[in-house]
mmCIF file of C-alpha atoms in Angstrom:
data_model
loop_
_atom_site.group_PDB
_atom_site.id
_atom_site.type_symbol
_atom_site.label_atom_id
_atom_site.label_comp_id
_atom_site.label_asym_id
_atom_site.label_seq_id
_atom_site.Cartn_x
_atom_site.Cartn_y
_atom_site.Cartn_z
ATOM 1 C CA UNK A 1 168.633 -20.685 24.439
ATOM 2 C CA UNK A 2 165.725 -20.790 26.101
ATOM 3 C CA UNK A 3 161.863 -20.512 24.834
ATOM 4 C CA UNK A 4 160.845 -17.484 22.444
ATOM 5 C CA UNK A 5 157.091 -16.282 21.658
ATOM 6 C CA UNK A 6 155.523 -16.202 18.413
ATOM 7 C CA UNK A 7 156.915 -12.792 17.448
ATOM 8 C CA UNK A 8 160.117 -14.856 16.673
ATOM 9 C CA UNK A 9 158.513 -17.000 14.144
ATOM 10 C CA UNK A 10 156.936 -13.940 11.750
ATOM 11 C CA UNK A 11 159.215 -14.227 8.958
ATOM 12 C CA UNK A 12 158.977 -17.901 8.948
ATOM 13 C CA UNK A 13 154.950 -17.746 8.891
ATOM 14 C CA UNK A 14 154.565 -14.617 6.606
ATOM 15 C CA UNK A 15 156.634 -16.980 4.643
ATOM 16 C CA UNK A 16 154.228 -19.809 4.425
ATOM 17 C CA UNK A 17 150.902 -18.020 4.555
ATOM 18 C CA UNK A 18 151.741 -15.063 2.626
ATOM 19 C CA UNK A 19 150.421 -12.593 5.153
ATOM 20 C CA UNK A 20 151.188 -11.279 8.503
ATOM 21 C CA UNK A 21 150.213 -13.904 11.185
ATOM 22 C CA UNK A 22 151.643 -13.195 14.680
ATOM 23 C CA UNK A 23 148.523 -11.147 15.301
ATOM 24 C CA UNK A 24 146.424 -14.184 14.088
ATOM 25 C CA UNK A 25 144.369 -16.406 16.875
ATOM 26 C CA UNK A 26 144.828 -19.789 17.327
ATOM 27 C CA UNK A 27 143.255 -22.231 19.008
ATOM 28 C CA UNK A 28 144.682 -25.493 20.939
ATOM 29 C CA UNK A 29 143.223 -28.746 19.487
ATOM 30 C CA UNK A 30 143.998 -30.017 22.734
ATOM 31 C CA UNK A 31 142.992 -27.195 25.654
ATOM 32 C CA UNK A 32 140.527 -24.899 23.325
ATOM 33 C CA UNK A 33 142.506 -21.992 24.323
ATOM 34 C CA UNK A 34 142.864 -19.305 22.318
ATOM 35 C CA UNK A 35 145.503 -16.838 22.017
ATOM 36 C CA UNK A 36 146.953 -14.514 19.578
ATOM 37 C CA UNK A 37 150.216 -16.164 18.167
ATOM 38 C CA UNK A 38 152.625 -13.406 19.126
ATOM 39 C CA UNK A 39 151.933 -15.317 22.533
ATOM 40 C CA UNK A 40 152.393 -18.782 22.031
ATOM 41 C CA UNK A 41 155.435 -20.613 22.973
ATOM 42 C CA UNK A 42 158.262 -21.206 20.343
ATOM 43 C CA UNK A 43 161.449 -23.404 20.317
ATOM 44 C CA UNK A 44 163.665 -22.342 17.342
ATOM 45 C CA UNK A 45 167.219 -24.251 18.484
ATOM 46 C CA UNK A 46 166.222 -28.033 17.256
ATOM 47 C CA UNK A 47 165.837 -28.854 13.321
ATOM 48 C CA UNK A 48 162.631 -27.243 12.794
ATOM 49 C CA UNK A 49 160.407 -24.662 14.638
ATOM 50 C CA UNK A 50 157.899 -25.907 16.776
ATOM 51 C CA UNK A 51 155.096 -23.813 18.444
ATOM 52 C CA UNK A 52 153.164 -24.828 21.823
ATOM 53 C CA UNK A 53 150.279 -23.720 23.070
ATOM 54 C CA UNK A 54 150.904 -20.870 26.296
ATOM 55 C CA UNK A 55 148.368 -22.830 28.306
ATOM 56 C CA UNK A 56 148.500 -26.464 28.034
ATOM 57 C CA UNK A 57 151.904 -26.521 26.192
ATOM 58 C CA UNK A 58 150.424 -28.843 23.746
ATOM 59 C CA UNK A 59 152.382 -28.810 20.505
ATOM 60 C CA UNK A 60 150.352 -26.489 17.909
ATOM 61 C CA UNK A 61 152.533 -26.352 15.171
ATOM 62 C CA UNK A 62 156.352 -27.816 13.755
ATOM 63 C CA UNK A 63 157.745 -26.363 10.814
ATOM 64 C CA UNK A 64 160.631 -27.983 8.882
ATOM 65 C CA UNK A 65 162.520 -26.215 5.747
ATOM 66 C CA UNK A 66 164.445 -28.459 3.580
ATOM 67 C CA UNK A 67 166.235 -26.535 1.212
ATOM 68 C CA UNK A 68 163.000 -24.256 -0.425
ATOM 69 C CA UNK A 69 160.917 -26.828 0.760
ATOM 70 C CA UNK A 70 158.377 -26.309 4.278
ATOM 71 C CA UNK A 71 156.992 -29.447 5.670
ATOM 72 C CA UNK A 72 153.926 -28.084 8.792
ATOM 73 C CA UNK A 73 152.315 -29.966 10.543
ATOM 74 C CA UNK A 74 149.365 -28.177 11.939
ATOM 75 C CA UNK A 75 147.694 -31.231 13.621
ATOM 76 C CA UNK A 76 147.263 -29.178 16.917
ATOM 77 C CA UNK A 77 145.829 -26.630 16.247
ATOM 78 C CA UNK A 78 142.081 -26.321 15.870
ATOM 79 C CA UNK A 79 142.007 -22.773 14.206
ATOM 80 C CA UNK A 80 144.078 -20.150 12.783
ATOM 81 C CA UNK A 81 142.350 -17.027 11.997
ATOM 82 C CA UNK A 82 143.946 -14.227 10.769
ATOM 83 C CA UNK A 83 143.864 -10.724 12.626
ATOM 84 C CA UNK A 84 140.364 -9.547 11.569
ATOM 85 C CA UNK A 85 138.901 -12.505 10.343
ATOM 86 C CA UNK A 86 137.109 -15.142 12.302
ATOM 87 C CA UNK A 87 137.065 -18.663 12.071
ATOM 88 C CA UNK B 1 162.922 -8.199 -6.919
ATOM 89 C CA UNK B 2 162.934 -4.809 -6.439
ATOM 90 C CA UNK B 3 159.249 -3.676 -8.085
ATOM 91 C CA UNK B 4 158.120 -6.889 -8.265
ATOM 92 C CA UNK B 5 157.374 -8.165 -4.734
ATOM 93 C CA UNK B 6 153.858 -8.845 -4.015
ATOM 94 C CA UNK B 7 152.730 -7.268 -0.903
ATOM 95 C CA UNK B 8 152.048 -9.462 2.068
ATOM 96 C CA UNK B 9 155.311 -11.452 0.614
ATOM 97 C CA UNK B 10 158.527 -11.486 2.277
ATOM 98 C CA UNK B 11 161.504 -11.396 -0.375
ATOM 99 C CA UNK B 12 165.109 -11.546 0.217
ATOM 100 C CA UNK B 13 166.843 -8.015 -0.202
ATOM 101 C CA UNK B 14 170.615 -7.169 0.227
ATOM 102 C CA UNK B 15 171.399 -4.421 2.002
ATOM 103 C CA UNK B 16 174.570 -2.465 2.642
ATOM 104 C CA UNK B 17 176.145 -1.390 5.855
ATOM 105 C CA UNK B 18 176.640 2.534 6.198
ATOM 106 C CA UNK B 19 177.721 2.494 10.025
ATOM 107 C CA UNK B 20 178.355 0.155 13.246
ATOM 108 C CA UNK B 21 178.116 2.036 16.126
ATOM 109 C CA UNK B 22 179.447 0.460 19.775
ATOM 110 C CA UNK B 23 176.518 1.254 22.433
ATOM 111 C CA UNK B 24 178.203 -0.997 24.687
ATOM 112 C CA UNK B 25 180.891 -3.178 25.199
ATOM 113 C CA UNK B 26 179.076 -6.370 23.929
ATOM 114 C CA UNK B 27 176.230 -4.179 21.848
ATOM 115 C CA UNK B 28 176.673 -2.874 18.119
ATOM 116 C CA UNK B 29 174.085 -0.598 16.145
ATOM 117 C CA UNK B 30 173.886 -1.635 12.746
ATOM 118 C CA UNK B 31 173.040 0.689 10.315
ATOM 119 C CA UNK B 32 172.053 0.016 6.953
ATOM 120 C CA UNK B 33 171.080 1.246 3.331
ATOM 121 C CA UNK B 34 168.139 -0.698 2.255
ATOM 122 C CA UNK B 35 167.214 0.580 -1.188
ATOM 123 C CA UNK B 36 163.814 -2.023 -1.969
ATOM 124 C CA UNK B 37 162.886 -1.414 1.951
ATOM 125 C CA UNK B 38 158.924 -0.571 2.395
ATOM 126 C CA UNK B 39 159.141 1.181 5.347
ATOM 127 C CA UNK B 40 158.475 -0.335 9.042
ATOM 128 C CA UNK B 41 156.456 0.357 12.558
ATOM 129 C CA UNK B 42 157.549 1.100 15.806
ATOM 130 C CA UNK B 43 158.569 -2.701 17.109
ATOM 131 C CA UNK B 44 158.722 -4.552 14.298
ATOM 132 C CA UNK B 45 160.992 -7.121 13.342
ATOM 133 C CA UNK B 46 163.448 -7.974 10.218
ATOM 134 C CA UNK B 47 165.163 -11.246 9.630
ATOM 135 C CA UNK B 48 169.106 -10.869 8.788
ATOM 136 C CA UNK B 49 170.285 -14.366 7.265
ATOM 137 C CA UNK B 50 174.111 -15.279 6.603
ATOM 138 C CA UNK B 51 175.358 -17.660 3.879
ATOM 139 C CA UNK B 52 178.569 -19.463 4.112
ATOM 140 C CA UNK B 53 180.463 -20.723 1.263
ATOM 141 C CA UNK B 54 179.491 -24.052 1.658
ATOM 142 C CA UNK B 55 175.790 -22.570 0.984
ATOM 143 C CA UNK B 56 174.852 -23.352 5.018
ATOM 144 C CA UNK B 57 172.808 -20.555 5.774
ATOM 145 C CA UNK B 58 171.304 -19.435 9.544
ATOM 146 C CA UNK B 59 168.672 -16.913 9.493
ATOM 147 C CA UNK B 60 167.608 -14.841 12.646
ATOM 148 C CA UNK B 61 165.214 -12.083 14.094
ATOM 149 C CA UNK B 62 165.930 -8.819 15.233
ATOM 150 C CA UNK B 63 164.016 -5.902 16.027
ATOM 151 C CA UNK B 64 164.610 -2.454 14.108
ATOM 152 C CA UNK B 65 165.821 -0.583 16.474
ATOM 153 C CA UNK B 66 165.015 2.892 14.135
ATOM 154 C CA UNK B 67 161.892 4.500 13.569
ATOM 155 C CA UNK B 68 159.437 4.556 11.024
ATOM 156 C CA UNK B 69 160.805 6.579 8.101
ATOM 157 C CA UNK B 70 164.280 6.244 8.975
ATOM 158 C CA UNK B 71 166.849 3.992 7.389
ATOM 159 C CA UNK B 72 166.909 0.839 8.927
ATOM 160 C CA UNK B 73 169.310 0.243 11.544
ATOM 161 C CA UNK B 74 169.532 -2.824 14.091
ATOM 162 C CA UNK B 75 171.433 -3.102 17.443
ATOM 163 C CA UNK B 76 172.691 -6.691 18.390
ATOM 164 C CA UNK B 77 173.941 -8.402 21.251
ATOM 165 C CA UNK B 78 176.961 -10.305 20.908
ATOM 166 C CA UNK B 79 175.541 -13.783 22.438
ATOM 167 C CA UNK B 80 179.037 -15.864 23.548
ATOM 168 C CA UNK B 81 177.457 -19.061 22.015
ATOM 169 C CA UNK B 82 175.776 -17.673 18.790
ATOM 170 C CA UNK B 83 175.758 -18.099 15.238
ATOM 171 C CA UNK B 84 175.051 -14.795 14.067
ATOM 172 C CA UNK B 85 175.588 -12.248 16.636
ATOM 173 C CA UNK B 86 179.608 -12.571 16.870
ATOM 174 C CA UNK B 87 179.622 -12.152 12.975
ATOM 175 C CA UNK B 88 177.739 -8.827 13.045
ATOM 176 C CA UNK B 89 179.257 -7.757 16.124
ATOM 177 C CA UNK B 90 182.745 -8.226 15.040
ATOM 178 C CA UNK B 91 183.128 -9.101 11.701
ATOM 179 C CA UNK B 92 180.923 -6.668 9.937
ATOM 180 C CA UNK B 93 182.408 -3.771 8.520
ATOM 181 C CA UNK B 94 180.759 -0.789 6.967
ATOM 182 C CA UNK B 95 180.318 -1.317 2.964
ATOM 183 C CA UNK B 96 179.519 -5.363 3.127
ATOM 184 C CA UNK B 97 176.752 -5.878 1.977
ATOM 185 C CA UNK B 98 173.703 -7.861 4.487
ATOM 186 C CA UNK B 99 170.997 -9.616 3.514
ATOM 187 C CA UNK B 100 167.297 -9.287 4.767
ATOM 188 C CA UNK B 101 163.899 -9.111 4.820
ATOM 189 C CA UNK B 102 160.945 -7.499 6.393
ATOM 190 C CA UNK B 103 159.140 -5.983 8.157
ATOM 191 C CA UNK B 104 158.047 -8.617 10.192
ATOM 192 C CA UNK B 105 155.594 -8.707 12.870
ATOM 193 C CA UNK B 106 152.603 -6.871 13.929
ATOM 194 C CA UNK B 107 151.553 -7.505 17.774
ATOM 195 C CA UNK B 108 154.681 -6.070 19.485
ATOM 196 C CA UNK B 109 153.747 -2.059 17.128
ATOM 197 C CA UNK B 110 153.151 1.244 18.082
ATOM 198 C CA UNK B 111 151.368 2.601 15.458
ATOM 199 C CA UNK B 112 151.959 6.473 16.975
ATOM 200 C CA UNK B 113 148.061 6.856 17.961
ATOM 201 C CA UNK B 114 147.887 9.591 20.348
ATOM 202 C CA UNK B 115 144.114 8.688 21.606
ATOM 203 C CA UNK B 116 146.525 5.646 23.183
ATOM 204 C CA UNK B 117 147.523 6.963 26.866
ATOM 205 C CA UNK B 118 149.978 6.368 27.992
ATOM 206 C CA UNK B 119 152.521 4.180 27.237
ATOM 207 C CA UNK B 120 154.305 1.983 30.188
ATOM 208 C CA UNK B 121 157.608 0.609 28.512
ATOM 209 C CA UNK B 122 159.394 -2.055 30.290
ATOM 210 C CA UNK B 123 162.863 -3.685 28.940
ATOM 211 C CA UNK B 124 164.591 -6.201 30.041
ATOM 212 C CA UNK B 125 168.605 -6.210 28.694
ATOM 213 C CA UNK B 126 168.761 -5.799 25.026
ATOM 214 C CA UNK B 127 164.388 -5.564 25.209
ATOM 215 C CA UNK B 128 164.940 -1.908 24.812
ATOM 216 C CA UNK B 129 165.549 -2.141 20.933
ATOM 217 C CA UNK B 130 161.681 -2.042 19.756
ATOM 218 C CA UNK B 131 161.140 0.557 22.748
ATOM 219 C CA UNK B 132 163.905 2.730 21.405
ATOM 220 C CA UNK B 133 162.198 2.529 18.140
ATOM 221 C CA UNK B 134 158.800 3.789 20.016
ATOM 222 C CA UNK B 135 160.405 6.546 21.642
ATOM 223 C CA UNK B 136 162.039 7.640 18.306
ATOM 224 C CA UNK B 137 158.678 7.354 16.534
ATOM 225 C CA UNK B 138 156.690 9.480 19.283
ATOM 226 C CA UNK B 139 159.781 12.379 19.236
ATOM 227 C CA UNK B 140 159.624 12.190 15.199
ATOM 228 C CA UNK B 141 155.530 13.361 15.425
ATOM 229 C CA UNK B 142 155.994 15.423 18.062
ATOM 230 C CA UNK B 143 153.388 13.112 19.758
ATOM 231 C CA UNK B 144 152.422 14.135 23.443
ATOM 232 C CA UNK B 145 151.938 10.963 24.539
ATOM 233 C CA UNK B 146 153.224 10.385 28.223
ATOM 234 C CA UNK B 147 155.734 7.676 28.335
ATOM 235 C CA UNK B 148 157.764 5.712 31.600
ATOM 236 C CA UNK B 149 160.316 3.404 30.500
ATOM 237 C CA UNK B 150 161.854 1.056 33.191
ATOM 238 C CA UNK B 151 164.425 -0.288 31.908
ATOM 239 C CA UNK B 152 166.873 -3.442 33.991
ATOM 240 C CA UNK B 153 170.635 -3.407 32.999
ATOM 241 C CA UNK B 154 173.032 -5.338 34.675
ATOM 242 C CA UNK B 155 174.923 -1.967 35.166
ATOM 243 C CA UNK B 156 175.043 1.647 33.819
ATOM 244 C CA UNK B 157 178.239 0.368 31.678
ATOM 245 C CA UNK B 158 175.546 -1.978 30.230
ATOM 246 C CA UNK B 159 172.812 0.263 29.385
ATOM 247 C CA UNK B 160 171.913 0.612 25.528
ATOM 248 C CA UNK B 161 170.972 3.980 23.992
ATOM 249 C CA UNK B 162 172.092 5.643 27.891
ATOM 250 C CA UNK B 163 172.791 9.433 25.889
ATOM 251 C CA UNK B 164 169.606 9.262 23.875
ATOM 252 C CA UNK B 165 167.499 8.019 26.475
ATOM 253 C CA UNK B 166 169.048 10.767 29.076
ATOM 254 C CA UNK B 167 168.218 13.314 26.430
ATOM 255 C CA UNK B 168 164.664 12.795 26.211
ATOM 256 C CA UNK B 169 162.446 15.549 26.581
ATOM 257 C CA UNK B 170 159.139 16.395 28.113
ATOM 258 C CA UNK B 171 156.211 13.807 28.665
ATOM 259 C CA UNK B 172 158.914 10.961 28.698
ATOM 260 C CA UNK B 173 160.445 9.652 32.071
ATOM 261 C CA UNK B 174 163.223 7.437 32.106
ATOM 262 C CA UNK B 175 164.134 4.957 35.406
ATOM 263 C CA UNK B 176 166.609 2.618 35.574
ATOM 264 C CA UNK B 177 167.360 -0.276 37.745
ATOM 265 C CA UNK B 178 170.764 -1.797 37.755
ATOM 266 C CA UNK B 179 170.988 -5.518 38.938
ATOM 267 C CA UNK B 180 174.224 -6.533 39.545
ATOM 268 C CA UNK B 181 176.328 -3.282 39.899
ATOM 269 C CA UNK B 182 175.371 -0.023 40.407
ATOM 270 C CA UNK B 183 177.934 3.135 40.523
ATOM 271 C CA UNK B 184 179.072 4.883 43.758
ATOM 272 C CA UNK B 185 176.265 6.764 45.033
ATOM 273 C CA UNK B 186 173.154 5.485 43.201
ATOM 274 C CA UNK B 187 169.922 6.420 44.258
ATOM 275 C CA UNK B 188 168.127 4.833 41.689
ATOM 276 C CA UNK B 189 166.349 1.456 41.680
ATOM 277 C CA UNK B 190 168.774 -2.130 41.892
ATOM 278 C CA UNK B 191 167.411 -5.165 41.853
ATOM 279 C CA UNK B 192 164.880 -7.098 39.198
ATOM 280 C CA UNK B 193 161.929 -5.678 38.263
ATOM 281 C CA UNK B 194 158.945 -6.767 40.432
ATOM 282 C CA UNK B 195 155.524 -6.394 41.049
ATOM 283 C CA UNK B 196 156.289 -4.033 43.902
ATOM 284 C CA UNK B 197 158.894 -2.265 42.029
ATOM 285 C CA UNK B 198 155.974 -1.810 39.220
ATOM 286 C CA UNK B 199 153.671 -0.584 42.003
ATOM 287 C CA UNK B 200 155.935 2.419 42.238
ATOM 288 C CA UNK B 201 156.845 3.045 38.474
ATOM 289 C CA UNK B 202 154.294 1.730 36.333
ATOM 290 C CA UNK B 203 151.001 3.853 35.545
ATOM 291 C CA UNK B 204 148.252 2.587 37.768
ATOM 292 C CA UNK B 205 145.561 0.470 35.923
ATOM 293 C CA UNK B 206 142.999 3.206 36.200
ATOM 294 C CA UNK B 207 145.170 5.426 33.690
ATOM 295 C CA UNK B 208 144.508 2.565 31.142
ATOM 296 C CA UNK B 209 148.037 2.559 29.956
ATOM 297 C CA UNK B 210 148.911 -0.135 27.309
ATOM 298 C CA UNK B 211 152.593 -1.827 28.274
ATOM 299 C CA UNK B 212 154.853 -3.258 26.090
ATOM 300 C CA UNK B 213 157.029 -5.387 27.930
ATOM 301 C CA UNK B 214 160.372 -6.964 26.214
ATOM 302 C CA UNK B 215 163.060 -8.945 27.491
ATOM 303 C CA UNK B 216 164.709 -12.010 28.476
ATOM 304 C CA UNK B 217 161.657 -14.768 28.587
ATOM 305 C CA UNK B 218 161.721 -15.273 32.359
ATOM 306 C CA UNK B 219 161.697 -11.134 32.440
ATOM 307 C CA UNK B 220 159.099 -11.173 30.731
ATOM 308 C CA UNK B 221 156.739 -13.807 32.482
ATOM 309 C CA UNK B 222 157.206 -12.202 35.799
ATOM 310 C CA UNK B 223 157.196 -8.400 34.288
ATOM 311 C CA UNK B 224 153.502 -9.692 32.454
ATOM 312 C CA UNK B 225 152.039 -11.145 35.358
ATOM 313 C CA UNK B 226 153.287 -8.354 37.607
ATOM 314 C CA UNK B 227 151.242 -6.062 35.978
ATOM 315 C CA UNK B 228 148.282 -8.265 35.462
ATOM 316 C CA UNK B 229 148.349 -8.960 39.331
ATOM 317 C CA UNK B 230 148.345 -4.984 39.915
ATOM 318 C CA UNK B 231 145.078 -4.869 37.347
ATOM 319 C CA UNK B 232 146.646 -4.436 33.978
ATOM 320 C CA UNK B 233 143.765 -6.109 31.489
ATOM 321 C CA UNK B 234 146.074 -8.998 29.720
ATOM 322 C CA UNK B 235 145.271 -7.747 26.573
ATOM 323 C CA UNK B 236 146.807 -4.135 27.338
ATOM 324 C CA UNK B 237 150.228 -5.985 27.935
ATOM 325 C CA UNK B 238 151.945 -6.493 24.894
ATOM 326 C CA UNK B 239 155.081 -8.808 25.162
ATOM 327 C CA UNK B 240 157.957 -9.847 23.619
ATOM 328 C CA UNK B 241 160.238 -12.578 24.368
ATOM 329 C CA UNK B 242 163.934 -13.572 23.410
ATOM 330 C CA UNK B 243 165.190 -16.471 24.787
ATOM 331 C CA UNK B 244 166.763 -16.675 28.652
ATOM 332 C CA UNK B 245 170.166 -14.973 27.565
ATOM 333 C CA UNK B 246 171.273 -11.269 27.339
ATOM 334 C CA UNK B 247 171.270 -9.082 30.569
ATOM 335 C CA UNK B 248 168.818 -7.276 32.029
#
């Protein structure tokens, strides 16, 4: 498998945040891009999902389910705004 | 719970299988009864995940490949080395029951707005799922909207939806290129989609088309910038990406 985009994580946010999110912006802790998160980079085929920045591949955000149980780690990202909000 | 589900939520809903319908010899339509289903947009997504006795359970994404307002259906391709795919490609029978949940998604839409013109769909393999949806959605409101798709298959054998998508009426043109095989006589395109390929199919910049571009990832990255290169604004290509498998 190679890379997906942020489309494939939806579910798997909606799930976490509650509302649609892969029309949300983020931006890179690292690079200060921003970019909608339908567009960012995203690795689903190790233990958790892990989301990287289109620019700078910097890692943005990993998500690990245990059971009903989500462990994320947002440490790369600077902000997440949801579509028609800003941050 | 049916009722009960508080919007914005996802929620776990079984579903039961009403038909499978071979498009090609590696590609099954999936469709299914959905009784707690919302409703869906053109291009959105739904997550099918299987449990297996020992309570191991693998979830994945797949676009709806109906349109808004019809019962859900999704087509999958059977991946050789997949989890999922080989079990609702070949072990799936009409009556089991399938659980989901969605819609998901809300970049990769077409919402039906006919102020929109026109649409430039580009799919890549399997890709064309979401942009069968779209086409479906604009024939369903009678919308006038003027729509190409280009769509790369390795070969005619290998093109999804091929009767539906020759049967498309007025205001939608259809154009193929075949990569790897193409049948005696062909006059149509062969060879990947490039930017001088989209020179000659795609809607030039000045008709402010918005693209929606789905496909293998490395389809997708050259398809994107292609079109960006020929003066496409980024932000009027909408992509999708699945991973490096399935043909195109």
């Amino acid at each position: 498998m190679d890379d997906l985009d942020g489309n494939a994580m939806g579910g798997l946010m909606q799930e976490i945040f509650g509302v649609e999110m892969t029309t949300a912006i983020e931006t890179c802790a690292h690079c200060g891009n921003a970019a909608v998160v339908a567009e960012t980079a995203v690795y689903l085929r190790g233990p958790g999902a892990v989301m990287r920045c289109p620019t700078c591949t910097n890692i943005l955000m990993v998500v690990v389910r245990r059971q009903d149980m989500h462990c994320v780690d947002m440490q790369g990202i600077a902000s997440l705004s949801p579509a028609g909000q800003t941050a | 719970m049916a009722g009960t589900a508080v919007r914005g939520r996802l929620t776990w809903q079984v579903s039961a299988v009403t038909a499978l319908i071979d498009e090609t010899a590696s590609v099954k339509t999936i469709e299914l009864q959905a009784p707690d289903w919302a409703g869906h947009l053109a291009g959105q997504h739904l997550d099918v995940r299987l449990t297996a006795e020992d309570g191991y359970r693998a979830e994945r994404s797949y676009s709806i490949a109906s349109a808004p307002g019809e019962p859900v259906a999704l087509t999958v391709e059977r991946l050789e080395d997949g989890e999922v795919s080989p079990y609702l490609t070949e072990e799936l029978r009409p009556g089991d029951d399938l659980e989901i949940r969605g819609p998901v998604g809300g970049y990769f839409v077409w919402d039906g707005d006919d102020s929109v013109t026109p649409l430039m769909l580009i799919a890549g393999g399997s890709g064309v799922v979401p942009l069968r949806s779209i086409l479906r959605h604009r024939s369903n409101l009678r919308s006038t909207v003027p729509v190409r798709l280009l769509y790369s298959a390795r070969s005619l054998a290998d093109v999804i939806y091929r009767d539906e998508l020759d049967q498309e009426g007025a205001g939608v043109e259809v154009i193929y290129t075949l990569t790897r095989q193409q049948p005696q006589g062909w006059t149509g395109h062969r060879g990947r989609v490039d930017k001088s390929m989209l020179s000659e199919v795609a809607w030039p910049p000045d008709q402010q088309a918005i693209a929606y571009v789905c496909g293998p990832t490395p389809f997708v990255e050259t398809v994107a910038s292609s079109l960006v290169g020929l003066g496409y604004p980024a932000q009027r290509v909408k992509t999708e990406r699945f991973g490096g498998i399935g043909g195109s």
